[in-house]
Each structure stands twice: as structure tokens, then as C-alpha cells.
Amino acid sequence: MKRWKSIRIASILLLVLTLVLSACGRPSDDNTSSEGKKKVTIMLDWLPNTNHTGLYVAQNKGYFAEEGLEVEIVTPGETSANELVGAGKAPFGISSQEYVTQARAQGVPVVSVAAVLQHNTSGFAAPKEKKIRSPKDFVGKTYGGWGTPIENAFIQTVLELDGVKTKNVEDKVRIVNIGQADFFTAIKRDIDFSWIYYGWTGIEAELRKVSLDVIYLKDLDPVLDFYTPTIITNEEMIRKDPDTIKKFLSAVKKGYEFAIDHPGEAADILIEAVPESDPELVRKSQQWISKQYRADAPTWGVQKEEVWVGFTDWMWKHKLIEKKIDPSKAFTNEYLPQ
């Protein structure tokens, strides 16, 4: 009986130790490759596209390896990058300012550490024959989106900016969830307009000879020129392993700078890494978006406090977050190489 109790006690202690190690992270051997490099992951926000080219360049050119890192780039499943990074299950992810703001308002400790693009290139798009050229033209039309509450809020607030007052956006606009459906299939089937990122879907429309009217968010109000997408980490990673953040961003910055200077070769790297992608779309998108990575900023990745303050205030004013956050804690430029 005593031996059985000893075995049970040992088993319990082993279980407790396993749980503690799991809570603190994997053992160091599991976090180190056979070449002695630290293994980290970054979760994308969507399927691989030219927003992500700098990551694949950094991987292909050995910039991560030079920093002693072995980086795995993973695509999202049922759980978003915000959720996984916020829970400490992944050290890095791709997100955007609106979702970081929303997450922090819900107590999720994600932090934006670099802006992939300097300006918001997203907007509401519709085929020209739909005659949707301002938010007031949304009235009586069908919007196809991803089924997120923030989309409804954006539509309602831009309607109000254009003088259309409503307490319930669905009294004015029919909203349907197109999920994973292709934008071009959806606009032929049952929707009039959708929210797109011009650097990908807009470029694809050019290739397809589909003429679009695009209402850019940043043109509706300067405060809507927020950062999308961004690279995120979490507060625990900042406290416990800031050196890895610095090394990671050093390599990523080199990747995006290469893509800025060599868009053709960068496109080829992305095509090789993601062979199921459309080569023509990748190359044309890369030419366009390479000018957007740094744009008018002094260096890639830097974020301005006034952008975070202004957009946080805007989201709070329009009831897009449950509580106001401190925007200075939502982002940092500290880990970008100088």
C-alpha cells in the first residue's frame, strides 16, 4: 500500500511539473533546433499574400538564421492570431490596429511592434455598375463581409459621416456573411459591395478587367488611416524575452526592405514558398505594395502615437470598444532596429 501511495504521489508530482512547464513554455530543448537556433512561430492573419512577403524573404535569405532564429510561418485555423498570441501560445502574429484595440479593450494583452504598411489601403469596393461612390449609396444595397461585429460598426459610422442617421445599420443595408467566398464570385451572385484591401483584391480586379469604385477608409476621415496590418506580440513576451523580439524584427525589417528594393525577386520568393498562389497576381501586387511598406515614413515598421491616439478615440466615440484603452500601451517602436 505504501509503495502504491508513493507511486501515486510521484505521478501527481510529475503531472504538476508537466503542467508548470506547459504554463511557462516548452522546455528549452523543444525550443531549440538541431542547429542550435531558437524556434519561434508567427501566425498570419489570412492566407499568405504580399502583406507577408517580408517574412518569407527573411526566411529565404537567411535573415532569421543570422539572428539565431528558426521561424515557422503558420496560417490561421479556427483560432485567430490575436487569440493565440494574446494567450501566449504563439510569440508573434499578424493583426491590425482595429483588432489590437478591440482585443486590449477586452483584456487581451497583445501589443503591436511594427506596422507592415504605413497607410490604410483598405476600403469599400463595388463594381462600377453598382454606382456605389459614397457611403450614402450603401442604403438599400447588400454588403458581403466576414461576419464580424466591427464591420457593422464601421458601415454604420461611415454612413453617419455621410449624413445617413440610423440606430441599426441593418435597417439601411442588408448584410450577409460570405465567409471564405471569393469576392468576385460573391459580387456576381448576391452582394453589391464589400471591404477589400486594394493591394490584393484591387490588383486582382485590375487583372480580371473588373472596374471597381473603391471608397478608401482613410479618405472618409483622416483618423481612419490606421495601421493595417501590424505585427503583434504579447506583454509576457516583452517582459521575459525582449531580445528575441529585437532579433525577430531585425530580420523582418531586412526582409521588407529587400522587398521594397527588389519587388520582382521578392515576388518570386513568395511564389516559391506558396506554390498554390497565382504568380501573375503576386508579381503585380508586389510591384504595387512594395511602395506602401515604408511609404513616407523614415523607416519601415515605425508607428506614430498620434495614429494610435486618434483611432482609439474614434473607436471609443463610435462605441466600437467596450472601454477606452491606453493607446501608448497598445504599440511600441522600442524593438525596431535603429
Coordinates of N, CA and C in Angstrom, one line a residue, residues 57 63 112 180 219 336:
V57 N 10.8 36.5 -47.3 CA 12.1 36.9 -47.8 C 13.1 36.7 -46.6
Y63 N 17.9 35.7 -43.1 CA 18.0 36.8 -42.2 C 17.6 36.3 -40.8
S112 N 1.2 45.8 -30.6 CA 1.7 45.9 -31.9 C 3.2 46.4 -31.9
Q180 N -15.6 32.5 -46.5 CA -14.4 32.3 -47.3 C -14.7 32.5 -48.8
D219 N -9.8 58.1 -46.7 CA -10.4 59.3 -47.4 C -11.7 59.8 -46.8
L336 N 12.2 47.9 -32.8 CA 12.7 48.0 -34.2 C 14.1 48.4 -34.2

